[in-house]
Amino acid sequence: MITLAEVLRRSTGYLEQHGSPTPRLDAELLLAHGLGLSRIELYTQYERPLDDDQLAACRELVRRRGLREPVAYVIGSWGFRGLDLAVDARVLVPRPETELLVDRCLELLEAVERPRVVDVGTGAGAIALSLKSERPDAEVVACDISQDALDVAAANAARLGLDVELHLSDLLAQVPGDGFRLVVSNPPYVSEREMANLEPELSEHEPRLATVAGRDGLEVYRRLLPEAAGRLVDGGSLALECGSGQAPALVAELAAAGYGQAGVDPDLAGIERVVWAPWR
Ligand SMILES: C[S@@+](CC[C@H](N)C(=O)[O-])C[C@H]1O[C@@H](n2cnc3c(N)ncnc32)[C@H](O)[C@@H]1O
């Protein structure tokens, strides 16, 4: 009989050979999922023998990860600001840096009662659902151009009991109403050229619709800035996530579109990641 410790060791080695940047962490997450344990329990049951069914289940999870499928897709869920979101290949895996965009949104909404908010390109619903969870008085609307993504967001909203209004829409075109205090978006921002150099998790597994935005990665912002301006109340804000090196261009685009003085927040790696600006 092979022990859990040995399976963990072999899985880590296999994932390392197949190019995972975090092989031990991946192996722990996959085995914990396959065996129905928490990561802590892996250690308390280190010497436990695994039977054939358990081995086969774990092997299949590790095999998929060896093909560089994101761990989140393999286990079917991912954490975002304390929410457990179901995710699969229909949506981008929510990233930790997007949690900082939500921090900025909460700050922008701090003094506003019952704010009306719209999340453009909601994917699995990470931004919209965490805003609704952390500001239950907010009226949260979310949209996506992908019906597949909206289905994932709707299932997450229902499971978490969070009331978010969802619309199938190209940016804000099919979203009804105005008077938004905040328009927030983590849109596609990878340029076609950059895409070729990205890790296979992103370039081969995550939806292209969620990642690529034209030749310089700024195409979606250029369309969104004027659309958002038409829906914001005076003093409302647009808050955006952007890619490494894009913040200065985005700040310039905001100024050209008539927004007020923009602010920029770095992420934990020091990359300028969140750009926001008031409307008027
Ligand atoms: C980078 S993902 C972000 C997903 C999610 N908001 C997050 O932060 O994890 C971008 C999302 O925008 C959607 N999208 C792309 N183009 C769009 C458009 N023109 N209108 C609305 N949504 C769009 C994609 O389908 C995808 O779900």
Coordinates of C-alpha atoms and ligand atoms in Angstrom, one line a residue:
M1 CA 0.0 0.0 0.0
I2 CA 1.3 3.4 -0.9
T3 CA 0.9 6.2 1.7
L4 CA -0.4 9.7 1.3
A5 CA 3.1 11.1 2.0
E6 CA 4.5 9.1 -0.8
V7 CA 1.7 10.1 -3.3
L8 CA 2.3 13.7 -2.3
R9 CA 6.0 13.4 -2.9
R10 CA 5.6 11.7 -6.3
S11 CA 2.8 14.1 -7.4
T12 CA 5.1 17.1 -6.5
G13 CA 7.9 15.6 -8.6
Y14 CA 5.6 14.9 -11.5
L15 CA 4.2 18.5 -11.5
E16 CA 7.7 20.0 -11.2
Q17 CA 8.7 18.0 -14.3
H18 CA 5.7 19.3 -16.2
G19 CA 6.5 22.9 -15.5
S20 CA 4.2 23.9 -12.7
P21 CA 5.7 26.9 -10.9
T22 CA 4.2 25.8 -7.6
P23 CA 4.3 22.0 -7.7
R24 CA 4.1 21.3 -3.9
L25 CA 1.2 23.6 -3.3
D26 CA -0.6 22.3 -6.4
A27 CA -0.1 18.7 -5.2
E28 CA -1.4 19.5 -1.8
L29 CA -4.5 21.3 -3.2
L30 CA -5.2 18.5 -5.7
L31 CA -4.8 15.6 -3.2
A32 CA -6.8 17.4 -0.5
H33 CA -9.6 17.8 -3.0
G34 CA -9.3 14.2 -4.3
L35 CA -9.4 12.8 -0.8
G36 CA -12.0 15.2 0.6
L37 CA -9.6 16.5 3.2
S38 CA -8.4 19.9 4.2
R39 CA -4.7 20.7 3.6
I40 CA -4.0 20.5 7.3
E41 CA -5.6 17.0 7.4
L42 CA -3.1 15.9 4.7
Y43 CA -0.4 16.3 7.3
T44 CA -2.3 14.8 10.2
Q45 CA -3.0 11.7 8.0
Y46 CA 0.4 11.6 6.4
E47 CA 1.0 7.9 6.9
R48 CA -2.5 6.9 5.8
P49 CA -2.5 4.3 3.0
L50 CA -4.5 5.1 -0.1
D51 CA -6.7 2.5 -1.7
D52 CA -6.9 1.9 -5.5
D53 CA -10.0 4.2 -6.0
Q54 CA -8.4 7.0 -4.1
L55 CA -5.2 6.6 -6.0
A56 CA -7.0 6.6 -9.3
A57 CA -8.9 9.8 -8.4
C58 CA -5.8 11.6 -7.3
R59 CA -3.8 10.5 -10.3
E60 CA -6.5 11.9 -12.7
L61 CA -6.4 15.3 -10.9
V62 CA -2.6 15.4 -11.1
R63 CA -2.6 14.3 -14.7
R64 CA -4.8 17.2 -15.7
R65 CA -2.6 19.7 -13.8
G66 CA 0.4 18.2 -15.6
L67 CA -1.2 19.4 -18.8
R68 CA -1.0 22.9 -17.2
E69 CA -4.8 23.2 -16.6
P70 CA -5.2 25.7 -13.8
V71 CA -5.6 24.1 -10.4
A72 CA -8.8 26.1 -9.9
Y73 CA -10.4 24.4 -12.9
V74 CA -9.2 20.9 -11.8
I75 CA -10.8 21.3 -8.4
G76 CA -13.7 23.4 -9.7
S77 CA -13.5 26.2 -7.2
W78 CA -11.4 29.1 -6.1
G79 CA -11.3 31.5 -3.1
F80 CA -11.8 35.2 -3.6
R81 CA -12.1 37.6 -0.6
G82 CA -13.4 34.8 1.5
L83 CA -16.0 33.6 -1.0
D84 CA -15.7 30.2 -2.5
L85 CA -16.5 30.6 -6.2
A86 CA -17.2 27.8 -8.6
V87 CA -15.0 28.2 -11.6
D88 CA -14.3 26.2 -14.8
A89 CA -13.0 26.8 -18.3
R90 CA -15.9 29.2 -19.1
V91 CA -14.4 31.9 -16.9
L92 CA -11.1 33.5 -15.9
V93 CA -9.8 32.2 -12.6
P94 CA -10.2 35.2 -10.2
R95 CA -6.7 36.6 -9.3
P96 CA -5.5 37.9 -5.9
E97 CA -4.6 41.3 -7.4
T98 CA -8.3 41.8 -8.3
E99 CA -9.0 41.7 -4.5
L100 CA -7.1 45.0 -4.4
L101 CA -9.5 46.5 -7.0
V102 CA -12.3 45.5 -4.7
D103 CA -10.5 47.2 -1.7
R104 CA -10.4 50.4 -3.8
C105 CA -14.1 50.1 -4.7
L106 CA -15.1 49.7 -1.1
E107 CA -13.1 52.8 -0.2
L108 CA -14.7 54.8 -3.1
L109 CA -18.2 53.7 -1.8
E110 CA -17.4 54.3 1.9
A111 CA -19.5 57.4 2.5
V112 CA -22.3 56.5 0.0
E113 CA -25.5 54.9 1.2
R114 CA -27.1 52.3 -1.0
P115 CA -24.7 52.9 -3.9
R116 CA -25.6 51.6 -7.4
V117 CA -22.7 49.7 -8.9
V118 CA -22.0 47.9 -12.1
D119 CA -19.2 45.3 -12.7
V120 CA -18.4 45.1 -16.4
G121 CA -17.1 41.7 -17.6
T122 CA -18.0 39.9 -14.4
G123 CA -16.7 36.4 -15.3
A124 CA -17.3 34.1 -12.4
G125 CA -18.8 37.1 -10.5
A126 CA -15.8 37.7 -8.2
I127 CA -16.0 41.6 -8.1
A128 CA -19.8 41.9 -8.1
L129 CA -20.4 39.1 -5.6
S130 CA -17.7 40.3 -3.2
L131 CA -19.0 43.9 -3.4
K132 CA -22.5 42.7 -2.6
S133 CA -21.2 40.5 0.2
E134 CA -19.2 43.3 1.8
R135 CA -21.7 46.1 1.1
P136 CA -25.1 44.4 1.4
D137 CA -26.9 47.8 1.0
A138 CA -25.4 48.3 -2.5
E139 CA -27.5 47.6 -5.6
V140 CA -25.1 45.5 -7.7
V141 CA -25.5 45.0 -11.4
A142 CA -23.0 42.9 -13.4
C143 CA -22.7 42.1 -17.1
D144 CA -20.6 40.0 -19.5
I145 CA -20.5 39.4 -23.2
S146 CA -20.2 35.7 -22.6
Q147 CA -23.4 33.8 -21.8
D148 CA -21.2 31.0 -20.5
A149 CA -19.6 33.3 -18.0
L150 CA -23.0 34.7 -16.9
D151 CA -24.2 31.2 -16.2
V152 CA -21.2 30.6 -13.9
A153 CA -21.8 34.0 -12.2
A154 CA -25.5 33.2 -11.8
A155 CA -24.8 29.9 -10.2
N156 CA -22.3 31.5 -7.8
A157 CA -24.8 34.2 -6.9
A158 CA -27.5 31.6 -6.2
R159 CA -25.3 29.3 -4.1
L160 CA -24.0 32.2 -2.1
G161 CA -27.4 33.8 -1.7
L162 CA -26.2 37.2 -3.1
D163 CA -28.6 39.3 -5.0
V164 CA -26.8 40.6 -8.1
E165 CA -28.6 41.7 -11.3
L166 CA -27.0 40.0 -14.4
H167 CA -27.1 41.1 -18.0
L168 CA -25.7 39.7 -21.2
S169 CA -24.1 42.8 -22.7
D170 CA -21.3 44.1 -24.8
L171 CA -19.8 46.5 -22.2
L172 CA -22.7 48.6 -21.0
A173 CA -24.8 48.6 -24.2
Q174 CA -27.5 46.2 -23.0
V175 CA -27.3 47.2 -19.3
P176 CA -30.4 49.2 -18.4
G177 CA -30.4 52.4 -16.3
D178 CA -27.9 54.9 -15.2
G179 CA -27.1 56.8 -12.0
F180 CA -24.2 54.5 -11.1
R181 CA -22.0 55.6 -8.3
L182 CA -19.3 53.2 -9.5
V183 CA -18.4 51.4 -12.7
V184 CA -15.8 48.8 -12.0
S185 CA -14.1 46.5 -14.5
N186 CA -11.3 44.0 -14.8
P187 CA -11.6 43.8 -18.6
P188 CA -9.4 41.8 -21.0
Y189 CA -6.1 43.7 -21.2
V190 CA -3.5 41.4 -22.7
S191 CA -2.1 42.4 -26.1
E192 CA -2.1 39.9 -28.9
R193 CA 1.7 40.0 -28.9
E194 CA 2.0 39.4 -25.1
M195 CA -0.4 36.4 -25.4
A196 CA 2.2 34.4 -27.2
N197 CA 4.6 34.6 -24.2
L198 CA 2.2 33.8 -21.4
E199 CA 2.1 30.7 -19.3
P200 CA 0.1 27.9 -20.8
E201 CA -2.5 28.0 -18.0
L202 CA -3.6 31.4 -19.4
S203 CA -2.8 31.1 -23.1
E204 CA -4.2 27.5 -23.6
H205 CA -6.8 27.1 -20.9
E206 CA -8.5 30.4 -19.9
P207 CA -11.0 31.9 -22.3
R208 CA -9.5 34.1 -25.0
L209 CA -12.5 36.4 -24.7
A210 CA -11.5 37.1 -21.1
T211 CA -7.9 38.0 -21.7
V212 CA -7.0 39.5 -25.1
A213 CA -7.8 43.1 -26.0
G214 CA -6.3 44.0 -29.4
R215 CA -2.9 45.0 -30.4
D216 CA -1.9 47.0 -27.3
G217 CA -4.3 45.6 -24.7
L218 CA -6.1 48.9 -24.3
E219 CA -8.9 48.5 -26.7
V220 CA -11.6 47.5 -24.2
Y221 CA -10.7 50.5 -22.0
R222 CA -10.9 52.9 -24.9
R223 CA -14.5 51.8 -25.5
L224 CA -15.5 51.6 -21.9
L225 CA -14.3 55.0 -20.7
P226 CA -16.9 57.1 -22.6
E227 CA -19.7 54.5 -22.1
A228 CA -19.1 54.5 -18.3
A229 CA -19.0 58.4 -18.2
G230 CA -22.5 58.4 -19.7
R231 CA -23.8 56.2 -16.8
L232 CA -22.1 57.7 -13.8
V233 CA -23.5 60.3 -11.5
D234 CA -21.4 63.4 -11.0
G235 CA -18.8 62.5 -8.4
G236 CA -19.1 58.8 -9.2
S237 CA -16.0 56.8 -10.1
L238 CA -14.7 54.4 -12.7
A239 CA -12.3 51.8 -11.2
L240 CA -10.2 49.5 -13.4
E241 CA -7.6 46.8 -13.1
C242 CA -4.8 47.0 -15.7
G243 CA -1.7 45.0 -16.7
S244 CA 1.9 45.7 -15.9
G245 CA 3.0 49.0 -17.6
Q246 CA -0.4 50.0 -18.7
A247 CA -1.3 52.5 -15.9
P248 CA 0.3 55.6 -17.4
A249 CA -1.5 55.1 -20.7
L250 CA -4.8 54.5 -18.9
V251 CA -4.4 57.6 -16.8
A252 CA -3.9 59.6 -20.0
E253 CA -6.9 58.0 -21.6
L254 CA -9.0 58.9 -18.6
A255 CA -7.9 62.5 -18.7
A256 CA -8.6 62.7 -22.4
A257 CA -12.1 61.3 -21.8
G258 CA -12.9 64.0 -19.4
Y259 CA -12.5 62.2 -16.0
G260 CA -11.0 64.0 -13.0
Q261 CA -7.6 63.4 -11.4
A262 CA -6.8 59.6 -11.5
G263 CA -5.3 57.6 -8.7
V264 CA -3.2 54.5 -9.1
D265 CA -2.7 51.6 -6.6
P266 CA 0.2 49.1 -6.8
D267 CA -0.3 45.4 -6.2
L268 CA 1.7 43.4 -3.7
A269 CA 4.5 43.0 -6.3
G270 CA 4.7 46.8 -6.7
I271 CA 3.0 46.7 -10.2
E272 CA 0.6 49.6 -10.8
R273 CA -2.5 47.5 -11.0
V274 CA -5.6 49.6 -10.1
V275 CA -6.5 52.9 -11.8
W276 CA -9.5 54.9 -10.7
A277 CA -10.9 58.3 -11.5
P278 CA -13.9 60.4 -10.6
W279 CA -16.4 61.5 -13.2
R280 CA -16.3 65.4 -13.0
Ligands
LIG1 C1 -10.3 39.5 -17.3 S1 -11.9 38.7 -17.2 C2 -12.4 39.2 -15.6 C3 -13.4 38.4 -14.9 C4 -13.8 38.8 -13.5 N1 -14.3 40.2 -13.5 C5 -12.5 38.8 -12.6 O1 -12.0 39.8 -12.3 O2 -12.1 37.7 -12.2 C6 -12.8 39.7 -18.3 C7 -14.2 39.3 -18.5 O3 -14.8 40.3 -19.4 C8 -15.7 39.7 -20.4 N2 -15.7 40.5 -21.6 C9 -14.8 40.6 -22.6 N3 -15.2 41.5 -23.5 C10 -16.4 42.0 -23.0 C11 -17.3 43.0 -23.5 N4 -17.1 43.6 -24.7 N5 -18.4 43.3 -22.8 C12 -18.6 42.6 -21.6 N6 -17.8 41.7 -21.1 C13 -16.7 41.4 -21.8 C14 -15.1 38.3 -20.6 O4 -16.0 37.4 -21.0 C15 -14.5 38.0 -19.2 O5 -15.5 37.3 -18.4

